[in-house]
Coordinates of C-alpha atoms in Angstrom, one line a residue:
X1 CA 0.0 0.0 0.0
X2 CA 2.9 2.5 0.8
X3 CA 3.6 2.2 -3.4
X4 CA 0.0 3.6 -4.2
X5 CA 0.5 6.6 -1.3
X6 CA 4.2 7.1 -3.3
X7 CA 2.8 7.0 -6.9
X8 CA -0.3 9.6 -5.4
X9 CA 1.5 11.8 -3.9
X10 CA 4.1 11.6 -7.2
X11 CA 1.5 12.6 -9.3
X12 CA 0.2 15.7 -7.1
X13 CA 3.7 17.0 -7.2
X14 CA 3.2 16.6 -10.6
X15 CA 0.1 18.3 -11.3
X16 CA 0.2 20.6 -8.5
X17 CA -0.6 23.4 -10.5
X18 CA -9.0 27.6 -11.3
X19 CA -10.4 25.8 -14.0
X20 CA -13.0 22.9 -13.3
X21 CA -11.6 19.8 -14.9
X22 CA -11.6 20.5 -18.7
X23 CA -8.6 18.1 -19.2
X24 CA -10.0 15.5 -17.0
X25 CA -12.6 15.6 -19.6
X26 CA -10.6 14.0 -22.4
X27 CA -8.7 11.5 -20.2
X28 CA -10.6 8.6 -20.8
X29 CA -11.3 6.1 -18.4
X30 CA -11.9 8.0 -15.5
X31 CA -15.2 7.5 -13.6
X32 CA -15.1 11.0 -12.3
X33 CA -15.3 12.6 -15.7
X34 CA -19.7 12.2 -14.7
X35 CA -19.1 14.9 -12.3
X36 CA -18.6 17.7 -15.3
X37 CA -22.2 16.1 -17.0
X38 CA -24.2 13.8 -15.5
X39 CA -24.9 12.0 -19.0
X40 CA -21.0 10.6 -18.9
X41 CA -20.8 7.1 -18.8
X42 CA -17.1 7.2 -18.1
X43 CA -17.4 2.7 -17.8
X44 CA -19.4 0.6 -19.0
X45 CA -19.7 -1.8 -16.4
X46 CA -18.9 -0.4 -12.5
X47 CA -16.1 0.9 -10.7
X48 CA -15.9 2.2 -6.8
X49 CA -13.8 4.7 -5.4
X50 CA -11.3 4.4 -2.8
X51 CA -12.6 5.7 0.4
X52 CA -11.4 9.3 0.6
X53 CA -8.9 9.1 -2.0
X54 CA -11.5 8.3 -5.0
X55 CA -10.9 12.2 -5.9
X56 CA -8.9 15.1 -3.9
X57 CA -9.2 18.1 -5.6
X58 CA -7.8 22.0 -5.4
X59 CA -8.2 25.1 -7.1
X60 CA -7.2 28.4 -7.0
X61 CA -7.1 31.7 -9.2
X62 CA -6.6 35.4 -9.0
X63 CA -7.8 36.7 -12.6
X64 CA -6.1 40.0 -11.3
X65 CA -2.3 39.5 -11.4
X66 CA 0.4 36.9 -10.7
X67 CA 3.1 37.2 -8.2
X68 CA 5.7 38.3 -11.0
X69 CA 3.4 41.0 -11.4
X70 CA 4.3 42.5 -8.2
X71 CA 7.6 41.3 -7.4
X72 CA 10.1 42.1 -10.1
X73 CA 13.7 42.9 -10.8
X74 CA 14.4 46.4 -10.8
X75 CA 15.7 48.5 -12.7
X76 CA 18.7 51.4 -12.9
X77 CA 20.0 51.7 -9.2
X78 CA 18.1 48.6 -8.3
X79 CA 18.6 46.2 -11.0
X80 CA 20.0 43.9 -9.1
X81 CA 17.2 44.1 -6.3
X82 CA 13.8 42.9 -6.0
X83 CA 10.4 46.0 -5.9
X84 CA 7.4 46.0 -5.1
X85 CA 6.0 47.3 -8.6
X86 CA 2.2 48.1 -8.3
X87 CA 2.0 50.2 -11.3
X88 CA 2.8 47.4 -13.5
X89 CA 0.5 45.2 -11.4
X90 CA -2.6 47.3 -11.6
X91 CA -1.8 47.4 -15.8
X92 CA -2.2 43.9 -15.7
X93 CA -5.7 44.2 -14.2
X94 CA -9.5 44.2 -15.8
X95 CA -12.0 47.0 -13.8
X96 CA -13.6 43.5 -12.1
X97 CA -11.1 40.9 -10.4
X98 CA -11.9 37.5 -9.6
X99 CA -10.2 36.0 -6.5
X100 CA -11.4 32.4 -6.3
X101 CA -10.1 28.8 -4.5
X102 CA -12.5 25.7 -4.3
X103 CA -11.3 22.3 -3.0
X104 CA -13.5 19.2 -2.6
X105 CA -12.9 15.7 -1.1
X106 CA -15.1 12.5 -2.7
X107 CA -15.4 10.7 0.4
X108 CA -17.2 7.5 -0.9
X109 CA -18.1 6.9 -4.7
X110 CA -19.4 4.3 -6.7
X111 CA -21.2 3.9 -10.2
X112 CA -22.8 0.8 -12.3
X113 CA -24.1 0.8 -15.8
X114 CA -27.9 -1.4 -16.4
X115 CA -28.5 -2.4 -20.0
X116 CA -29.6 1.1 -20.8
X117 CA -29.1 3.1 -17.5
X118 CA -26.3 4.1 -15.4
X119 CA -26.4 5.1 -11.8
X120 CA -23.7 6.9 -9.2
X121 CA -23.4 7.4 -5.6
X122 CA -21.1 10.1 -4.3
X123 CA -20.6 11.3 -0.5
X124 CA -18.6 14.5 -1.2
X125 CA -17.1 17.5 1.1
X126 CA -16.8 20.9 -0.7
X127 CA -15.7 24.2 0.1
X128 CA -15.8 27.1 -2.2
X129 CA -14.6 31.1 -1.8
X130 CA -14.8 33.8 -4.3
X131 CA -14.0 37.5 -3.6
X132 CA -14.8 40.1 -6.6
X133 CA -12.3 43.1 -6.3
X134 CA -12.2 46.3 -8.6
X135 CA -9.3 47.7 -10.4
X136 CA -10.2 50.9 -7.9
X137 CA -8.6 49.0 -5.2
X138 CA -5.3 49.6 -6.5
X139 CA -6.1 53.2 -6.6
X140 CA -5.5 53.4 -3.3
X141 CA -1.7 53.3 -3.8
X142 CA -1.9 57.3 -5.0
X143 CA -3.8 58.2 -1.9
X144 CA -5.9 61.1 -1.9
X145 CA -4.2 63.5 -3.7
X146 CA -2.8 64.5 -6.9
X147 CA 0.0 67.0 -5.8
X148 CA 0.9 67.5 -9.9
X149 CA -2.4 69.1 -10.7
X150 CA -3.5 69.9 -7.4
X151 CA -6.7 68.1 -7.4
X152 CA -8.3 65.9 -4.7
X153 CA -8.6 61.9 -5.8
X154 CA -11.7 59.9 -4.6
X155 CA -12.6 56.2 -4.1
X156 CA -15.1 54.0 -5.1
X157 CA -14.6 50.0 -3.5
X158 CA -18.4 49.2 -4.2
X159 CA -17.7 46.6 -6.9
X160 CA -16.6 44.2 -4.2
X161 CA -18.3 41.0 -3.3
X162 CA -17.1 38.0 -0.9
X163 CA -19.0 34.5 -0.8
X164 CA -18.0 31.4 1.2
X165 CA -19.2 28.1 1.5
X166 CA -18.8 24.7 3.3
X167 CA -20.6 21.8 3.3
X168 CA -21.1 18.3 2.9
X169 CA -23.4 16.3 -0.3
X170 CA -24.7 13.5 -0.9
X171 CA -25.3 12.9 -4.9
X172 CA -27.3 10.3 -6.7
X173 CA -27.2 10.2 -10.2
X174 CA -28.9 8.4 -13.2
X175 CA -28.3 8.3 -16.9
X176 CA -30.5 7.0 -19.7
X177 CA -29.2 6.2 -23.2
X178 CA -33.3 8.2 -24.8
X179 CA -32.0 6.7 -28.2
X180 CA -28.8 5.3 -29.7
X181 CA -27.9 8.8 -30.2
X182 CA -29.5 11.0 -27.2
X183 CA -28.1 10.5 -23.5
X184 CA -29.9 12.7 -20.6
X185 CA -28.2 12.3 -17.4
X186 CA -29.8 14.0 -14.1
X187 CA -28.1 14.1 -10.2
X188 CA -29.9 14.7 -7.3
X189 CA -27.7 16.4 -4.2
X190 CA -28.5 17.2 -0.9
X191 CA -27.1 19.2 1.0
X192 CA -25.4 20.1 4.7
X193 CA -24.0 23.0 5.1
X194 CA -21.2 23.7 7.5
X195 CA -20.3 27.3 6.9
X196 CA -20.6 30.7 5.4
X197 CA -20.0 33.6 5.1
X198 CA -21.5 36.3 2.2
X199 CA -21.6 40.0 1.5
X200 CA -25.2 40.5 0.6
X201 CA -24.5 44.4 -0.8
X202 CA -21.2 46.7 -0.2
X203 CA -20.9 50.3 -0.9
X204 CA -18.0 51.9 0.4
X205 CA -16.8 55.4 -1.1
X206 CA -14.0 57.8 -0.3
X207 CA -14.3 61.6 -1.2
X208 CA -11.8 64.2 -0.8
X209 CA -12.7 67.7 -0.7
X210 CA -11.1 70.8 -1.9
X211 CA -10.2 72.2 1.3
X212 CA -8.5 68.5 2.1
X213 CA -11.3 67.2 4.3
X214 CA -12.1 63.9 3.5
X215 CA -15.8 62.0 3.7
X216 CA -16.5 57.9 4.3
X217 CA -19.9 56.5 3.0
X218 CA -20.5 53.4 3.9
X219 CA -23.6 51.0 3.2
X220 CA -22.9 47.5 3.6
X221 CA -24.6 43.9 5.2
X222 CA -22.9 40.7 5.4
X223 CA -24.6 37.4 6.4
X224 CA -23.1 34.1 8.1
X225 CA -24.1 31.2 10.1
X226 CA -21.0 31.2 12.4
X227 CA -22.0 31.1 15.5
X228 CA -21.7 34.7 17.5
X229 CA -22.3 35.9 21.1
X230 CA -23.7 39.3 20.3
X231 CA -23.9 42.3 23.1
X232 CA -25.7 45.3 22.2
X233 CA -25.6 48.6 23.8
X234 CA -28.4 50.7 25.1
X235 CA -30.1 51.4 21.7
X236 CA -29.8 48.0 20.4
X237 CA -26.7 48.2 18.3
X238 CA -23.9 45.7 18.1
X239 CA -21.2 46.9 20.6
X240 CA -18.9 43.6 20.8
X241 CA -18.8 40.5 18.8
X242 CA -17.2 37.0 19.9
X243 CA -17.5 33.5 18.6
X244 CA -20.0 31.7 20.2
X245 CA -18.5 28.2 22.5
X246 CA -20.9 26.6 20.7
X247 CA -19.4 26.7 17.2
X248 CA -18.0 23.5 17.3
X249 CA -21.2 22.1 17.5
X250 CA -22.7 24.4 14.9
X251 CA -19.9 22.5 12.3
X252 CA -21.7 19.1 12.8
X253 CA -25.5 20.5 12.9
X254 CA -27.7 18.8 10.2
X255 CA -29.8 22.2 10.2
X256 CA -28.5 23.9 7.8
X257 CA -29.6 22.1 4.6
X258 CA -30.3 22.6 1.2
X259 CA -30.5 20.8 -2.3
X260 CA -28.6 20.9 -5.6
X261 CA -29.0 19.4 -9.2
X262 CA -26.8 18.4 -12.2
X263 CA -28.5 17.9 -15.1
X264 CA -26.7 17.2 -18.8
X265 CA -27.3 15.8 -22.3
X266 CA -24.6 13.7 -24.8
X267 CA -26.0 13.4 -28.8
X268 CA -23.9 11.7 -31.3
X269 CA -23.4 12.6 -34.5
X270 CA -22.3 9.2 -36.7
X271 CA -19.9 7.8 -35.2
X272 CA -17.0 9.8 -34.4
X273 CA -18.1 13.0 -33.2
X274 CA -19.9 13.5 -29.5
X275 CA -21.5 16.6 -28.6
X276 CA -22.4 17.3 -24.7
X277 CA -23.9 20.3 -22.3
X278 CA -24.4 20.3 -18.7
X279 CA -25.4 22.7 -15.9
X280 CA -24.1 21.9 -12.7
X281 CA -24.1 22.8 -9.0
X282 CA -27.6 25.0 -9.4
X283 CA -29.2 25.0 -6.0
X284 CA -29.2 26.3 -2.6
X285 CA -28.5 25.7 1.2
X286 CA -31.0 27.2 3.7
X287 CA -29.5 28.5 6.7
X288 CA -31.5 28.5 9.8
X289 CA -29.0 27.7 12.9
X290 CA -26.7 30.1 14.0
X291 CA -27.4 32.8 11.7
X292 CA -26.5 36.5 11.5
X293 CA -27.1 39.5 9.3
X294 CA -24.7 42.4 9.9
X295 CA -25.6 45.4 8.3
X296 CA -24.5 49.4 8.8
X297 CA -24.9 52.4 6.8
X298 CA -23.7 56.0 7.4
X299 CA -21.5 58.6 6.3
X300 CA -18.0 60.0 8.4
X301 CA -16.2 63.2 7.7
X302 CA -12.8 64.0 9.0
X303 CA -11.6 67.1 9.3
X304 CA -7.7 66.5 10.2
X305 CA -6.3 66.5 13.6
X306 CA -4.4 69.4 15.1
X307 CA -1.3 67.8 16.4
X308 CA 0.3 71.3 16.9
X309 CA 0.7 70.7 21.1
X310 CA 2.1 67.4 20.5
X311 CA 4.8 69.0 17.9
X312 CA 5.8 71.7 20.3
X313 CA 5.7 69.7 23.0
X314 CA 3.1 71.7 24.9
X315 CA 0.4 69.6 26.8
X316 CA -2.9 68.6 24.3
X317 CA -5.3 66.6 24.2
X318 CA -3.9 63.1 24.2
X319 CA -6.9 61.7 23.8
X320 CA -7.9 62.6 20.2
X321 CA -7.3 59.5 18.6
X322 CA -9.4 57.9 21.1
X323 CA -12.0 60.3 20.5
X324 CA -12.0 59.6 16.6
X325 CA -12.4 55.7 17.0
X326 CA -15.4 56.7 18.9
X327 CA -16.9 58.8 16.3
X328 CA -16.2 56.4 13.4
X329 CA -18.1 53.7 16.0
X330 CA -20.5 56.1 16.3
X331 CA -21.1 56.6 13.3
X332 CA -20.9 53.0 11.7
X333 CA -23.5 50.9 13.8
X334 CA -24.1 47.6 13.0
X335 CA -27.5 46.3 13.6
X336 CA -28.2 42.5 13.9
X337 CA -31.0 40.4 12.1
X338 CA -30.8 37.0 13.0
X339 CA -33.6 35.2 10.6
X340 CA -32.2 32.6 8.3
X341 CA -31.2 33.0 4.9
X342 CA -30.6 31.3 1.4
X343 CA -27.4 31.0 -0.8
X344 CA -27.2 29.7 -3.8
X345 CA -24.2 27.0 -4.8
X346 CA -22.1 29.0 -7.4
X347 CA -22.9 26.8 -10.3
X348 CA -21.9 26.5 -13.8
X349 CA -22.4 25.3 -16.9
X350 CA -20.5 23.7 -20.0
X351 CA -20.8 22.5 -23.8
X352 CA -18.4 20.0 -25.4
X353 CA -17.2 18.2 -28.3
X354 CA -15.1 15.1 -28.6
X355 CA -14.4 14.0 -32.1
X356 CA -12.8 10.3 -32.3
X357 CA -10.9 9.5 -35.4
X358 CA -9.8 6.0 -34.1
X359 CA -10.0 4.1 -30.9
X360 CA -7.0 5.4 -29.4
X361 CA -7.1 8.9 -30.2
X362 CA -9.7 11.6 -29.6
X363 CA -10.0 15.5 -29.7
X364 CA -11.8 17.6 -27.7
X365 CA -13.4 21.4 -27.2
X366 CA -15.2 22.8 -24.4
X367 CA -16.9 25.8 -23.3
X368 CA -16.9 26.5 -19.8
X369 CA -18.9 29.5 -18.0
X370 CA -19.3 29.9 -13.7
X371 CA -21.9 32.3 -12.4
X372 CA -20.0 34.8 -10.3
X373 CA -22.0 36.9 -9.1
X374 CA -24.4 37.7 -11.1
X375 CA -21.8 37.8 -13.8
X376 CA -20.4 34.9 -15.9
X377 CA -16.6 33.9 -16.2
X378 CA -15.8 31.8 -19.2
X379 CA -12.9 29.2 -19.8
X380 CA -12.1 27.6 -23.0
X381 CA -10.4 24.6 -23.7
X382 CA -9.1 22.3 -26.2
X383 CA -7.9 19.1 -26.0
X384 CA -5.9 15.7 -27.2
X385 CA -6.4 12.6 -25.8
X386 CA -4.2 9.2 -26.3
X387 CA -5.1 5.9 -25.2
X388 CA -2.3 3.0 -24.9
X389 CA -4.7 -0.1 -25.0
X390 CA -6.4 -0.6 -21.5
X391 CA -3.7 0.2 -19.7
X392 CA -2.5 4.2 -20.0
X393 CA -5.0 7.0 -21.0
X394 CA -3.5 10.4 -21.5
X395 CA -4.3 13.9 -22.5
X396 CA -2.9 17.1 -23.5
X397 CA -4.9 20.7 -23.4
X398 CA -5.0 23.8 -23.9
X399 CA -7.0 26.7 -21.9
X400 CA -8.2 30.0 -22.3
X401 CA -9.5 31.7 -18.7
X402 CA -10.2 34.9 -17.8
X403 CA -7.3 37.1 -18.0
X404 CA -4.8 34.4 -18.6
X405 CA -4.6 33.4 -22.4
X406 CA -2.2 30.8 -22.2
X407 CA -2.7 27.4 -19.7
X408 CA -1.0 24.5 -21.0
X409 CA -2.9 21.3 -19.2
X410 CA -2.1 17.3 -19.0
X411 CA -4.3 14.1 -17.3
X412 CA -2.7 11.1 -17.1
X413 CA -4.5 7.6 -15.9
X414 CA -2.8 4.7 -15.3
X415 CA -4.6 1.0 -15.1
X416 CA -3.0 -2.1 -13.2
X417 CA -5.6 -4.4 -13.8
X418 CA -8.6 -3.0 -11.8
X419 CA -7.0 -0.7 -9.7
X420 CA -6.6 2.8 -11.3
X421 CA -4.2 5.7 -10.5
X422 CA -5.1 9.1 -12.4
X423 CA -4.1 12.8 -12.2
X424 CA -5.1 16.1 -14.3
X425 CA -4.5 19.7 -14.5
X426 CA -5.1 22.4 -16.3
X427 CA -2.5 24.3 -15.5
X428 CA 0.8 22.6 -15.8
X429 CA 2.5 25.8 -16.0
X430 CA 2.1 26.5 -12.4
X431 CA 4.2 23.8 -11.5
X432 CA 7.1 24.6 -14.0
X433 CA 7.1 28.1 -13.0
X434 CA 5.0 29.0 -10.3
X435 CA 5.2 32.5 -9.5
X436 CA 3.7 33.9 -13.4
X437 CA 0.9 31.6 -12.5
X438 CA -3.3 33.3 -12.1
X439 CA -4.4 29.9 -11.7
X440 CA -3.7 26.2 -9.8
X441 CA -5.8 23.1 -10.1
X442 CA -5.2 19.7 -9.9
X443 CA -7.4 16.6 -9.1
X444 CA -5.5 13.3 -8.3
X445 CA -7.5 9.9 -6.8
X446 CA -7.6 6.1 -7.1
X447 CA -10.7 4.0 -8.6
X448 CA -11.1 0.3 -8.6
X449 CA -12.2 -0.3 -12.3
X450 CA -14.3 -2.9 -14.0
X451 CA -15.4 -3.1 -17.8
X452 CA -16.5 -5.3 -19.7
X453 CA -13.6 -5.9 -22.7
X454 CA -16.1 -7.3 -25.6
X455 CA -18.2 -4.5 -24.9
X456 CA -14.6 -2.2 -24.3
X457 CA -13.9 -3.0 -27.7
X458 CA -17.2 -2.9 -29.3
X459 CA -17.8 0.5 -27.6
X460 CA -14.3 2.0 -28.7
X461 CA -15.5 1.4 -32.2
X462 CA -19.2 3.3 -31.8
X463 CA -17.6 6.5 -29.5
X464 CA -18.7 6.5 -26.3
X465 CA -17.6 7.6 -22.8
X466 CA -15.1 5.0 -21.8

């Protein structure tokens, strides 16, 4: 056994470099491939996963910039140093920013194919993050005023939106072959959730006056279920905020619940060409335990501070600062609601196209779009895919995400017999050189595989999902 934890954790060095998948589309053979449409029929006979190691998956991505972006080699005096370069940074940027990481864990999985019908069972853990950030964030780097022309700079941050979610599914699926061209596949999820945390609205704007006084508006809510011991001063508004003791019971409450869907097609065209589309992860979690709503509105104007006694070292009024905390306290109450609340499960949705020339080759194209939002982020990816009999499956791709042109991608999966060792990326970059990558994935596991080989072969010949 301590050979398959070596060849695993080989192959996530390896592919340790957001996208959802796309290359793991085109590696044939692997059962997980039904998670990006539930009309795959990645075997055609069944296969279970590997208690907790069937499919451990990460992703991460800042659209914005990379880390080269803002560390680089300088230049005249300090070529031979390392500077902070923000200007170059914020040219890199779109006027909306997508920070994002997701990472799930497939628990328990297993899948059978019936004549005509195919069915899957997947206990999953998920957790997914996504923080929208404006280009006027970097703004902030000139502060608040031009001293060239003289003019006062202001701020807007209210194109900002933070969402976080954890929880636990439970997924049944079912595919049905309509016609010998038509596949509808449907999965059924419910949901536990375990944590969140959401901006529901933010507003937040920073004007600077003539005269140099400055003025803070401010409207914003955010809404969680983590647990909080709330005190409120005398007019009802929050004074101090703590984590409730009881939070470690909130994370294993079966409260908090919710249900999501998968639903996708497959249609062939003769024999050599597949086209698919799928929408997945549309749903929602209630929350009803341990909830909170967190919302403030107000405007703050500050005038300076006249730190003339301190300068001269005559006696003032030390207590100044103190006395401007207050005010912007004062001024930016929060008030509590503590009724429950819906998110949704930041879904998306993809078309495809695999075209099969012969059995051990195939080429593929897919269309990838996440909800963000409000908004929708597309990827786009193509693909080759080569298959050494039964035993190796491989694939190469090529990505387009948002922001970041050029992702070079690989899957391998590797069959001894039943057991099956896979891994795929679609960022292979990353790894070779991390610090000019926007975004990381990588999804590595272990299946137990079993297909029938006269039907393997017979298959092969028509284009399916093997």
């Amino acid at each position: 056994m301590k050979y398959l934890y070596s060849l695993i954790m080989a192959l996530a060095m390896v592919f340790t470099a957001r996208a959802q998948d796309n290359t793991l589309m085109f590696t044939k053979g692997i059962p997980q491939a039904a998670q990006m449409n539930a009309a795959f029929r990645p075997v055609n006979n069944w296969y279970i996963a590997m208690p907790a190691l069937g499919s451990v998956q990460f992703k991460g991505a800042n659209s914005g910039f990379s880390w080269s972006d803002i560390i680089r080699e300088g230049t005249g005096l300090q070529r031979d140093s390392l500077i902070i370069d923000l200007d170059y940074a914020a040219a890199q940027m779109k006027d909306n920013n997508l920070l994002a990481t997701e990472a799930s864990l497939q628990v328990l999985g297993f899948g059978f194919a019936a004549r005509h019908w195919f069915f899957t069972v997947d206990v999953n853990h998920k957790f997914k993050a996504q923080v929208n950030y404006p280009l006027s964030l970097m703004d902030l780097r000139y502060g608040n005023w031009d001293y060239d022309t003289q003019k006062p700079i202001n701020h807007s941050l209210s194109d900002m939106h933070v969402n976080g979610l954890d929880y636990h599914e439970l997924a049944l699926g079912i595919s049905r072959e309509i016609t010998e061209r038509l596949t509808l596949g449907l999965r059924v999820k419910y949901l536990i959730g375990v944590a969140n945390v959401e901006s529901e609205y933010l507003t937040l704007d920073m004007e600077t006056f003539e005269n140099g006084d400055m003025r803070l508006i401010a409207d914003a809510a955010f809404r969680t279920n983590v647990p909080l011991d709330v005190i409120y001063d005398a007019e009802g508004y929050v004074d101090e905020l703590s984590v409730s003791d009881s939070a470690e019971d909130l994370l294993s409450s079966t409260s908090n619940t919710g249900w999501g869907f998968d639903v996708g097609l497959t249609y062939r065209l003769g024999n050599k060409l597949t086209l698919g589309a799928a929408v997945n992860d549309l749903g929602f979690i209630n929350w009803k335990e341990g909830t909170s709503r967190l919302y403030t509105q107000g405007s703050f104007d500050y005038n300076g501070v006249d730190v003339s006694d301190e300068l001269t070292g005559d006696e003032g009024d030390a207590d100044y600062l103190d006395q401007l905390a207050d005010d912007f306290k004062e001024t930016f109450r929060f008030s509590n609601d503590e009724s429950s609340y819906k998110t949704n499960l930041m879904g998306n949705f993809n078309v495809s196209a695999d075209y099969q020339p012969a059995k051990w080759i195939n080429l593929g194209l897919v269309s990838k779009n996440y909800f963000v939002n409000d908004q929708v982020v597309p990827e786009l990816t193509v693909a080759a895919g080569l298959r050494a009999g039964r035993f190796l499956s491989t694939a190469i791709s090529y990505s387009y995400m948002k922001n970041a042109p050029a992702n070079l991608g690989a899957g391998l999966a590797l069959n001894f017999g039943a057991l099956q060792v896979y891994g795929a990326t679609d960022n292979l970059n990353a790894a070779l050189k991390p610090s000019t990558a926007k975004y990381v994935n990588a999804r590595v596991g272990i299946n137990f595989v079993f297909n029938r080989p006269w039907i393997e072969e017979e298959a092969s010949e028509e284009t399916s999902w093997e």
